[in-house]
Tab-separated table of C-alpha atoms and ligand atoms in Angstrom:
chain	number	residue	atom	x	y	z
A	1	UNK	CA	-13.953	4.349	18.721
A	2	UNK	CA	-11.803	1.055	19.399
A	3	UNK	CA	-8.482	-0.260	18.961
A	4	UNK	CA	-7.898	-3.457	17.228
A	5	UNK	CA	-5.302	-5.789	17.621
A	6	UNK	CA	-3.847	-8.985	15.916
A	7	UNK	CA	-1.614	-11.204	17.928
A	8	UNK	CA	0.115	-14.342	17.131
A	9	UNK	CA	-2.821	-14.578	13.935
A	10	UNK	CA	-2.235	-17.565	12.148
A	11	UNK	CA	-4.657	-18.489	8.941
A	12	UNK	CA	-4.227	-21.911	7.209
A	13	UNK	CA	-6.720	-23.081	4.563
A	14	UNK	CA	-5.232	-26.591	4.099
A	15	UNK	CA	-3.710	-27.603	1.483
A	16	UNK	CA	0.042	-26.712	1.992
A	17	UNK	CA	0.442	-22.637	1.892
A	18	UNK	CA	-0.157	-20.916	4.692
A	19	UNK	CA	-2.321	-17.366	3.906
A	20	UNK	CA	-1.318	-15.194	7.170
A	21	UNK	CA	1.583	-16.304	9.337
A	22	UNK	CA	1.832	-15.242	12.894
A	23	UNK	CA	0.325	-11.477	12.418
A	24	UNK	CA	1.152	-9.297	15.209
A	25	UNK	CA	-0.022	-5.414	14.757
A	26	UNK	CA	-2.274	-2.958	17.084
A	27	UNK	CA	-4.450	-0.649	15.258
A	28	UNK	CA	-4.848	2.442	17.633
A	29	UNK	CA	-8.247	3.894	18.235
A	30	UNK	CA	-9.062	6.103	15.317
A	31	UNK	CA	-6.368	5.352	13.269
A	32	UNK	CA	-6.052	4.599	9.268
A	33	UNK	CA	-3.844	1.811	8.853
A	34	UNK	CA	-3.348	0.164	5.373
A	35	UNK	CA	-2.358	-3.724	4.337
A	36	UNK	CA	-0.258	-3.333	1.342
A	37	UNK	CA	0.825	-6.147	-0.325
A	38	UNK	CA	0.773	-7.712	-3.663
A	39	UNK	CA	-1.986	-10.475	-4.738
A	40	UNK	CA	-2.683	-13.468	-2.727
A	41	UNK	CA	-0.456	-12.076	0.027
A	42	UNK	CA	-2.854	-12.521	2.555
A	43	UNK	CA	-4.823	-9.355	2.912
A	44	UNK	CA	-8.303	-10.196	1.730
A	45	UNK	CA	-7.809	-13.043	4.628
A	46	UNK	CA	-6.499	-10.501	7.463
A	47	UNK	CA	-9.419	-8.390	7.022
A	48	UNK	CA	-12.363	-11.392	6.504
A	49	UNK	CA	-10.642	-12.616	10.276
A	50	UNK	CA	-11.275	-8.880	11.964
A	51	UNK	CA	-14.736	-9.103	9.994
A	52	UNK	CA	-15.332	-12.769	11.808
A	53	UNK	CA	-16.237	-13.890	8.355
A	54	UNK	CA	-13.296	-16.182	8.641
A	55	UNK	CA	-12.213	-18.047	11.462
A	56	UNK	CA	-8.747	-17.889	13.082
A	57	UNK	CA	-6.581	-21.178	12.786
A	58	UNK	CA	-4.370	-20.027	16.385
A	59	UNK	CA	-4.016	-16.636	17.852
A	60	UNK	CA	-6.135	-13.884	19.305
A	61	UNK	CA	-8.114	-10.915	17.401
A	62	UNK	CA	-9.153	-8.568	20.054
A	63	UNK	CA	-10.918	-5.044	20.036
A	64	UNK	CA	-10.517	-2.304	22.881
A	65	UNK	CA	-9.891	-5.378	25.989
A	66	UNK	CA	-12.629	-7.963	24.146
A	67	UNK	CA	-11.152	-11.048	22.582
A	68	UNK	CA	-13.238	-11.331	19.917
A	69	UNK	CA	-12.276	-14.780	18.368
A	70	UNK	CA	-16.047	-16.456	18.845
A	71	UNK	CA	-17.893	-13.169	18.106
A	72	UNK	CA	-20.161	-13.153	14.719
A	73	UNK	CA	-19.780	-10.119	12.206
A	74	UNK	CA	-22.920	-8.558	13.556
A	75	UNK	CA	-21.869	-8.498	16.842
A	76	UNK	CA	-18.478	-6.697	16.108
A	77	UNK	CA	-20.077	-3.375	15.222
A	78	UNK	CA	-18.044	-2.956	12.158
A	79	UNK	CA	-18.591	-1.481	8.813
A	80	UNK	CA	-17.691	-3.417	5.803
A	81	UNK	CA	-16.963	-2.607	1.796
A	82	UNK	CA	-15.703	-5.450	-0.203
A	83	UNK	CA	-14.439	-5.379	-3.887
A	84	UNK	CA	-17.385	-7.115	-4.983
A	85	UNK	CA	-19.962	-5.022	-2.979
A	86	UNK	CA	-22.625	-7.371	-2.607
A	87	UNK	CA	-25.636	-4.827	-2.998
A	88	UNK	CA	-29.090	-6.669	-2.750
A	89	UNK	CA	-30.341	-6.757	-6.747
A	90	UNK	CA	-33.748	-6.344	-5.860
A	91	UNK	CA	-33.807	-3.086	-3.949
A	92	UNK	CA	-33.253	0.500	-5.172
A	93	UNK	CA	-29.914	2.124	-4.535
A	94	UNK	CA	-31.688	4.334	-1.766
A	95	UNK	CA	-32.713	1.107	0.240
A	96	UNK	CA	-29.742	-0.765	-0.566
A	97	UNK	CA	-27.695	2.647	0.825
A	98	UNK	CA	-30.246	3.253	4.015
A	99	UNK	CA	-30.469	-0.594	4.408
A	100	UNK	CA	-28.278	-0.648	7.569
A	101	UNK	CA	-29.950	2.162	9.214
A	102	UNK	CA	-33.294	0.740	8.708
A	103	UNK	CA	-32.645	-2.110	10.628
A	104	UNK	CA	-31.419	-0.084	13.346
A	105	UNK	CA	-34.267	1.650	13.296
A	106	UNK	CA	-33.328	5.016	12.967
A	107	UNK	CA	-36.228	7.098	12.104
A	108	UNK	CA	-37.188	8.004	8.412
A	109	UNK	CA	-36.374	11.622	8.265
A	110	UNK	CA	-32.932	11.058	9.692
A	111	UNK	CA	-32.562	7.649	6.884
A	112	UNK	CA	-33.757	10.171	4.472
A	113	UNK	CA	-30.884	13.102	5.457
A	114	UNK	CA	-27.742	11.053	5.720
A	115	UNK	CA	-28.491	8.738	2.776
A	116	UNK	CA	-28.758	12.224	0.353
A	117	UNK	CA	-25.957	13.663	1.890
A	118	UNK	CA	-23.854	10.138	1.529
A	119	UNK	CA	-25.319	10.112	-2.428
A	120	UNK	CA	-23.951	13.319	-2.919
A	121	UNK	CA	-20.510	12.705	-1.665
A	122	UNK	CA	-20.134	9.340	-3.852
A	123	UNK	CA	-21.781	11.759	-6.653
A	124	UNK	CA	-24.811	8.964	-6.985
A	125	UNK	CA	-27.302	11.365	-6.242
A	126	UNK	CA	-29.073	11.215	-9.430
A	127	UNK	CA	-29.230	7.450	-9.062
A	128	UNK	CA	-31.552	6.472	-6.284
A	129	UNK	CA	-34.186	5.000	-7.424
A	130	UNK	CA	-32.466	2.755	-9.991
A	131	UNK	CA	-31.361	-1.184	-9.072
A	132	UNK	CA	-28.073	-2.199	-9.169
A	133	UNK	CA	-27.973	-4.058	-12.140
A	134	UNK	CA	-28.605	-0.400	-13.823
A	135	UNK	CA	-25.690	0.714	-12.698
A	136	UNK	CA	-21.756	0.708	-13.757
A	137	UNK	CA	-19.069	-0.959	-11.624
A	138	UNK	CA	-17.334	2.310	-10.409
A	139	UNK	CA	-21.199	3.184	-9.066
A	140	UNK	CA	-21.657	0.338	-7.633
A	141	UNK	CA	-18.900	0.418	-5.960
A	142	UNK	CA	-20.020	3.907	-4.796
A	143	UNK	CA	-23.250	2.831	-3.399
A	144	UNK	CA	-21.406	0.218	-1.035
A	145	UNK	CA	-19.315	3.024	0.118
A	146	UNK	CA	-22.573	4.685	1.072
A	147	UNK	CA	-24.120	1.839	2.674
A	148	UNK	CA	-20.640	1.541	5.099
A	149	UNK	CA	-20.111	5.042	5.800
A	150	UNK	CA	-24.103	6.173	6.659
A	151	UNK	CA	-23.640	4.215	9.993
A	152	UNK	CA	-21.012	5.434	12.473
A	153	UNK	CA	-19.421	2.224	13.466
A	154	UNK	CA	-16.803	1.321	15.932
A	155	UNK	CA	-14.479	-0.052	12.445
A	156	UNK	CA	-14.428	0.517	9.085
A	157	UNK	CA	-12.960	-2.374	7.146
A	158	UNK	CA	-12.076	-1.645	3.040
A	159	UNK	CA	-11.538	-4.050	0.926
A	160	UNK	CA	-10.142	-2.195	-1.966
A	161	UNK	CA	-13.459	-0.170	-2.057
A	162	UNK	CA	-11.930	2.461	-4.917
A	163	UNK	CA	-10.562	-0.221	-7.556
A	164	UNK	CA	-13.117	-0.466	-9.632
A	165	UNK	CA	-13.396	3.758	-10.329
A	166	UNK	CA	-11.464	5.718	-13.189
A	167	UNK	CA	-8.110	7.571	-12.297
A	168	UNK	CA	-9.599	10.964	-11.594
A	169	UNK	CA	-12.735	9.749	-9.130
A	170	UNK	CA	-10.057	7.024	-7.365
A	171	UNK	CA	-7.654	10.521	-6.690
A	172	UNK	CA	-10.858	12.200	-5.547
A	173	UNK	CA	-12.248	9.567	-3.436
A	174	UNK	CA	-8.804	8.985	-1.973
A	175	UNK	CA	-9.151	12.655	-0.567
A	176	UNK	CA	-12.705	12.134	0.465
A	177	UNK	CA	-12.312	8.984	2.207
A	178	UNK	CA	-9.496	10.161	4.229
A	179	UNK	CA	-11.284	13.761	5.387
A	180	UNK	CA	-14.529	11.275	6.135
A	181	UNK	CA	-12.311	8.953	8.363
A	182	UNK	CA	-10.734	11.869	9.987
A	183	UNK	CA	-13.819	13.694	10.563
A	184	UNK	CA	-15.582	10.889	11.985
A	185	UNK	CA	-12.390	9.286	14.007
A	186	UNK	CA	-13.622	5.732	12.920
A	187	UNK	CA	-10.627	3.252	13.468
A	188	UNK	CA	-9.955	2.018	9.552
A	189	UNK	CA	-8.345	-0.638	8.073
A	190	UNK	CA	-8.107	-0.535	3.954
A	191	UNK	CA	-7.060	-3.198	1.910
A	192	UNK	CA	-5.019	-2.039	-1.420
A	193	UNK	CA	-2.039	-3.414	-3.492
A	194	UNK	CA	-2.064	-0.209	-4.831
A	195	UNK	CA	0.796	1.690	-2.740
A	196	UNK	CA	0.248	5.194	-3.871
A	197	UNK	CA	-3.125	4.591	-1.844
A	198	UNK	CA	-1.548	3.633	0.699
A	199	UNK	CA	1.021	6.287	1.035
A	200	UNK	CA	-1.929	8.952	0.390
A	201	UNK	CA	-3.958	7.723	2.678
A	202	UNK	CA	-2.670	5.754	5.510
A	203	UNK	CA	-1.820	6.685	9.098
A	204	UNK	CA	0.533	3.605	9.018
A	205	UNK	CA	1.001	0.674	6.177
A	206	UNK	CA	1.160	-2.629	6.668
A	207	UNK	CA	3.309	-3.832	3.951
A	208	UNK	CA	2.840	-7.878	3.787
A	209	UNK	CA	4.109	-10.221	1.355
A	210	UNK	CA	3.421	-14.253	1.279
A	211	UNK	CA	1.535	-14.264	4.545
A	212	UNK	CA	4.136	-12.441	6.130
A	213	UNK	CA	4.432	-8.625	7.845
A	214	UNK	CA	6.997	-6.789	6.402
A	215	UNK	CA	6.896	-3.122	7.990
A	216	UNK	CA	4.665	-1.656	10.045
A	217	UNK	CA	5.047	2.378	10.120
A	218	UNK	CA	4.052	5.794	8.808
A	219	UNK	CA	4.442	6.224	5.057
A	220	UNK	CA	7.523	8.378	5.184
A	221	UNK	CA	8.849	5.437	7.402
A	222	UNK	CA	8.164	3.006	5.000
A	223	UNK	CA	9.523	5.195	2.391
A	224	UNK	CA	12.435	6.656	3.816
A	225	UNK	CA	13.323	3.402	5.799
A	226	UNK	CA	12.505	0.124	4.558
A	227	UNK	CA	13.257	-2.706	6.791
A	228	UNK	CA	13.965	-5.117	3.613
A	229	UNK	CA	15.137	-5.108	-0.210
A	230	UNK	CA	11.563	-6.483	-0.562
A	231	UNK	CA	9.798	-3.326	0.983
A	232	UNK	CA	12.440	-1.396	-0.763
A	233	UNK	CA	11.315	-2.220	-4.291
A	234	UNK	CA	7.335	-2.690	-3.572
A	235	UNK	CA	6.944	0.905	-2.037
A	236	UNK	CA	7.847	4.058	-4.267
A	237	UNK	CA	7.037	4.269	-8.050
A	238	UNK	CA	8.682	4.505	-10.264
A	239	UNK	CA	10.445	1.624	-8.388
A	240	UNK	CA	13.587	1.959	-6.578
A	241	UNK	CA	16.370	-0.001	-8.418
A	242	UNK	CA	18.841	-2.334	-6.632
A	243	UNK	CA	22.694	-3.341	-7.526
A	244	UNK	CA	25.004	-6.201	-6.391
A	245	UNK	CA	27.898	-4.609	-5.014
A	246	UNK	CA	30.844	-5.470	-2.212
A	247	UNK	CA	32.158	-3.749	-0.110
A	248	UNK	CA	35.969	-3.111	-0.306
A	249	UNK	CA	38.277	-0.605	0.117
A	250	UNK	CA	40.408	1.981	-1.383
A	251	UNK	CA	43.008	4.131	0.063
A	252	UNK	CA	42.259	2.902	3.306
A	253	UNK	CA	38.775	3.807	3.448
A	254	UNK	CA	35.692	1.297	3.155
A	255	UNK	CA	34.566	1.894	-0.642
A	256	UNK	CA	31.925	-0.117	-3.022
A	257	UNK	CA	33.139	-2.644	-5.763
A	258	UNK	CA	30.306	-2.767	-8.609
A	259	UNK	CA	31.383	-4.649	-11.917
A	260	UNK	CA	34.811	-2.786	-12.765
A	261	UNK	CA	34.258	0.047	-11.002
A	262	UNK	CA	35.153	1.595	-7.347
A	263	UNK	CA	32.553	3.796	-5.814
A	264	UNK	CA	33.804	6.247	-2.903
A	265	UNK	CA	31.426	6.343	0.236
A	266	UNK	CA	30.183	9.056	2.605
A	267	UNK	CA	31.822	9.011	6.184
A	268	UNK	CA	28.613	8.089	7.525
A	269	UNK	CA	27.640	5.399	5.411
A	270	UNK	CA	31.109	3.738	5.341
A	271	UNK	CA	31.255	3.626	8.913
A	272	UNK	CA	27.778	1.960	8.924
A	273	UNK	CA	29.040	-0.610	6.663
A	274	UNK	CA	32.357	-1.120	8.348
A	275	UNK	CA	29.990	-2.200	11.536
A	276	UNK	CA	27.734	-4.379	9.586
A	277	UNK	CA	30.607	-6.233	8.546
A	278	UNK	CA	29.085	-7.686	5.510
A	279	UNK	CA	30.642	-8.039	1.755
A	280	UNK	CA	28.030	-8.667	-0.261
A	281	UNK	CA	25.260	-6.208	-0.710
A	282	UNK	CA	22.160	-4.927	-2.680
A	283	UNK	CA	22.124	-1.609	-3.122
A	284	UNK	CA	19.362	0.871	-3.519
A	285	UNK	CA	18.717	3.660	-5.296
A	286	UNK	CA	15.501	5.665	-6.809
A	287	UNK	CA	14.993	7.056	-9.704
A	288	UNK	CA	15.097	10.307	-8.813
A	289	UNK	CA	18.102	10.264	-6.725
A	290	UNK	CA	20.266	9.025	-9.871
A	291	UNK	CA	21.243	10.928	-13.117
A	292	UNK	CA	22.343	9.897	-16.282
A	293	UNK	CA	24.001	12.182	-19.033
A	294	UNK	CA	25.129	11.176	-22.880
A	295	UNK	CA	28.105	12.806	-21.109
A	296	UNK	CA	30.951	11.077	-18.646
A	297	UNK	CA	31.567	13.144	-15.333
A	298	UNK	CA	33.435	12.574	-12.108
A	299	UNK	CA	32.234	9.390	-10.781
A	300	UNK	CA	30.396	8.179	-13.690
A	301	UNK	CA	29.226	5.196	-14.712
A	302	UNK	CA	29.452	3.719	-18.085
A	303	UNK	CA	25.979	1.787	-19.066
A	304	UNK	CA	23.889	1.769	-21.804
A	305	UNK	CA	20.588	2.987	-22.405
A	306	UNK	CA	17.852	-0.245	-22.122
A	307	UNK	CA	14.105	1.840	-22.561
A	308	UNK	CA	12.871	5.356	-22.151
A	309	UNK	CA	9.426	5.664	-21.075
A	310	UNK	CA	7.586	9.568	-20.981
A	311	UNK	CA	6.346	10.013	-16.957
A	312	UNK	CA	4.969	13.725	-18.308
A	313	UNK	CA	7.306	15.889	-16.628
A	314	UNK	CA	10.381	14.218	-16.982
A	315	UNK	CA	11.669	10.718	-18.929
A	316	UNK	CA	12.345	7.372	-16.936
A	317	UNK	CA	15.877	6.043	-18.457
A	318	UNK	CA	16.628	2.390	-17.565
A	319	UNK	CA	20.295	1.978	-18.160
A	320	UNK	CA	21.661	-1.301	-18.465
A	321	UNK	CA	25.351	-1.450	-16.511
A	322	UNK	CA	26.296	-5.081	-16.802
A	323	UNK	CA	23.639	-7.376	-15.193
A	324	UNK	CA	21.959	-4.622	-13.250
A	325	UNK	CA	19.516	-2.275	-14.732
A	326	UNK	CA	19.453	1.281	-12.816
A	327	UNK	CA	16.280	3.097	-13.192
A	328	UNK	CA	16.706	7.626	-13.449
A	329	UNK	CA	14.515	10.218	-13.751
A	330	UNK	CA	15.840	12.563	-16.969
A	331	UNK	CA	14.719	15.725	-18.119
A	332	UNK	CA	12.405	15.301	-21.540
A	333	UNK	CA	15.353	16.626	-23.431
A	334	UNK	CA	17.622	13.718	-22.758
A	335	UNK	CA	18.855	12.647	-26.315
A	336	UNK	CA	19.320	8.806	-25.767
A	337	UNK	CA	17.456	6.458	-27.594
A	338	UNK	CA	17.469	2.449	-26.657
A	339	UNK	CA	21.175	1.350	-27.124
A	340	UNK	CA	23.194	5.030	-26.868
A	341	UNK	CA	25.858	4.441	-24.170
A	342	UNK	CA	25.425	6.951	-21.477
A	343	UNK	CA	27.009	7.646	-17.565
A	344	UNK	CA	25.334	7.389	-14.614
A	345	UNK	CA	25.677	8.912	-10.951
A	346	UNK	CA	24.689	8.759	-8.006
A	347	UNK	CA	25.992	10.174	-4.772
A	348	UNK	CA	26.638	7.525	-1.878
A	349	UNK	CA	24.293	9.415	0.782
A	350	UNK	CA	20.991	8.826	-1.357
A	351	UNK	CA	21.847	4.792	-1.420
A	352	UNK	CA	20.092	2.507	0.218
A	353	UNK	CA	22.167	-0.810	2.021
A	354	UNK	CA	20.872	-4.430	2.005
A	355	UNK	CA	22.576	-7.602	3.163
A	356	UNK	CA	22.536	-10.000	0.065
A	357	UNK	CA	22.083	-12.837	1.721
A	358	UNK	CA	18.506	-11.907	3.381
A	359	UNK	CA	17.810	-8.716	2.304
A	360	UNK	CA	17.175	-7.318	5.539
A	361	UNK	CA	18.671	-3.215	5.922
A	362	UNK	CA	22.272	-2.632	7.102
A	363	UNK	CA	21.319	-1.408	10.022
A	364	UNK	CA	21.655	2.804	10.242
B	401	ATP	N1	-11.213	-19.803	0.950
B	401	ATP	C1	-9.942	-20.114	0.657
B	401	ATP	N2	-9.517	-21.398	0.646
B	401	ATP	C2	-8.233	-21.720	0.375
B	401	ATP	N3	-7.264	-20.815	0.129
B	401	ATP	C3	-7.610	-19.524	0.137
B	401	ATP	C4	-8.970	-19.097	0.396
B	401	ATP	N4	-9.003	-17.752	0.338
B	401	ATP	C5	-7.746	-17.346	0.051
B	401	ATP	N5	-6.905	-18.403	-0.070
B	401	ATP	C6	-5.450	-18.345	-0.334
B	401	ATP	O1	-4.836	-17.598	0.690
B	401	ATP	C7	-3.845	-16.727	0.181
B	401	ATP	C8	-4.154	-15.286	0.548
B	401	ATP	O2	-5.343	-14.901	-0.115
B	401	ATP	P1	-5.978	-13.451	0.066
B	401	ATP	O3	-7.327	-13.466	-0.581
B	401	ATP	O4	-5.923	-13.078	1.508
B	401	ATP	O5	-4.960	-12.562	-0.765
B	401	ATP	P2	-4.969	-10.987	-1.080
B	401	ATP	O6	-3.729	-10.427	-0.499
B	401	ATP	O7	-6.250	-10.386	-0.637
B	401	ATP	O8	-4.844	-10.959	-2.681
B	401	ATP	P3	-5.579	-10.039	-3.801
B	401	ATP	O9	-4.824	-8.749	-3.865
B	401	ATP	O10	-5.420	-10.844	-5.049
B	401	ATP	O11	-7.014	-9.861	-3.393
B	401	ATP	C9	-3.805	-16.982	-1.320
B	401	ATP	O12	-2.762	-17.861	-1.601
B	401	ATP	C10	-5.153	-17.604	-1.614
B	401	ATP	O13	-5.075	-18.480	-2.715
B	402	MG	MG1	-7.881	-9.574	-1.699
């Protein structure tokens, strides 16, 4: 369809913060790219600039070759679902749904076709001749979904278009969503804070935070390979824990210091931290890369058990070890209760290395 681009996109409202700060990112033709980021971190903003609903303060939006700075919305050939999906009160879900068609006059029978088969995607089917007002928010929701996806435009813009639905439609819709972007090859860019979504859905994420672009990459990227503590801790759930820790030696070799304890490291790692040069890190690790036991083993280390929360499968143990507290995954049966002392390990290749200073990675 197109590909979109963002360069040097800067958006300030006045009045001190600054919503999007120098954006750069190209959107290839067809893909599904996602802007994660927590609230108020500028997303709602990057997408209302590629709609044209809001104007650019410095930089250049462009789509395929066009510079589209000075182009209105309806001249951008985009489709558009916001949180808040603005259906017109006064016409049936049906017209509301085959709205945009009729105005590109596409003939009746053809309105008639995709608007059922659209209704019966979103499972609103049975609701087509009622008004909005009649309806709940999830199904609302639903019929602007329709109303974008009934047209075949050159973008599809989301504005956190599944937020509003219960947990079992939002995992359905996830799945539908994606095979309908795939299937039609429309170039997509979704709005979420939710970063399951993301990772479920997305081609690439855009992981922002206060205006600013984190990461751009593929989900296992993002995952595997976060450019900053910051990405580190917003992407994966339950969420990766981090601990202050220097690096020091013992024996000879390059080796962790974290409260009273010395932690051995991998060959690999140590020689990637001997290059960095740095003494003062945060260190990563997720939950399901650390154990804990009401027992001590090799390497273990002493903490205390803070909360225990049931996941389903498995138990989430936060263990308090001085001022850090180090999330694990633990099988059901784990006997602690909230205060039981307990060991912790990890092994040095599942860690994760950030500079304490700025957070950025260690590099690999
Ligand atoms: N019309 C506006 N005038 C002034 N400031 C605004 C306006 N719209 C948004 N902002 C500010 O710009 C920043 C980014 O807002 P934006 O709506 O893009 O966030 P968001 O990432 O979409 O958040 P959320 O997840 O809560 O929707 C926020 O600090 C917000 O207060
Ligand atoms: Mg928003």
């Amino acid at each position: 369809m197109v590909a979109v681009s963002f360069n040097n996109v800067w958006k300030d409202y006045g009045g001190g913060a600054i919503a999007v700060k120098d954006l750069n990112m190209e959107i290839k033709d067809g893909e599904f790219v996602s802007l994660l980021g927590p609230s108020g971190c500028g997303k709602s903003t990057s997408l209302r600039m590629l709609a044209g609903l809001e104007h650019i303060s410095s930089g250049e939006i462009v789509f395929g070759d066009k510079v589209v700075n000075d182009l209105p919305p309806k001249d951008r050939d985009i489709a558009m679902v916001f949180e808040n999906y603005a259906l017109y009160p006064h016409k049936t879900i049906f017209d509301n749904i085959a709205n945009p068609l009729k105005q590109s006059k596409v003939a009746a029978a053809e309105i008639e076709r995709r608007v059922t088969e659209a209704a019966k995607l979103l499972e609103i089917d049975q609701l087509l001749e009622r008004r909005p007002q009649e309806l709940s928010g999830g199904q609302k929701q639903r019929t602007a979904i329709g109303r974008a996806i009934v047209r075949q435009p050159q973008v599809f813009l989301f504005d956190e278009p599944i937020a509003h639905l219960d947990a079992k439609l939002r995992a359905r819709m996830r799945g539908e969503l994606k095979h309908l972007q795939f299937t039609l090859g429309v170039t997509t860019i979704y709005v979420t804070h939710d970063q399951l979504e993301a990772l479920t859905m997305a081609d690439r994420i855009a992981v922002m935070n206060d205006g600013v672009l984190q990461q751009f990459g593929t989900p296992q990227e993002v995952y595997d390979n976060p450019a900053n503590s910051w990405v580190a801790t917003f992407v994966g759930e339950p969420q990766m824990s981090l601990m202050e820790m220097q690096v020091t030696s013992l024996e000879g070799e390059t080796a962790l210091a974290f409260g009273s304890y010395t932690i051995e490291v991998d060959p690999k790692n140590s020689a990637r931290l001997r290059a960095a040069g740095k003494k003062d890190l945060l260190v990563g690790v997720r939950p399901d890369k650390a154990t804990v036991s009401l027992d001590e083993s090799l390497g273990s280390i002493r903490g205390e058990v803070y909360s225990r929360q049931l996941l389903g499968a498995d138990v989430l143990v936060e263990v308090e070890i001085g001022k850090s507290r180090v999330r694990a995954k633990a099988n059901t049966s784990f006997a602690g209760t909230v205060g039981t002392p307990c060991y912790l390990n990890f092994g040095s290749e599942d860690l994760y290395f950030f500079d304490a200073k700025d957070g950025q990675v260690i590099p690999q």
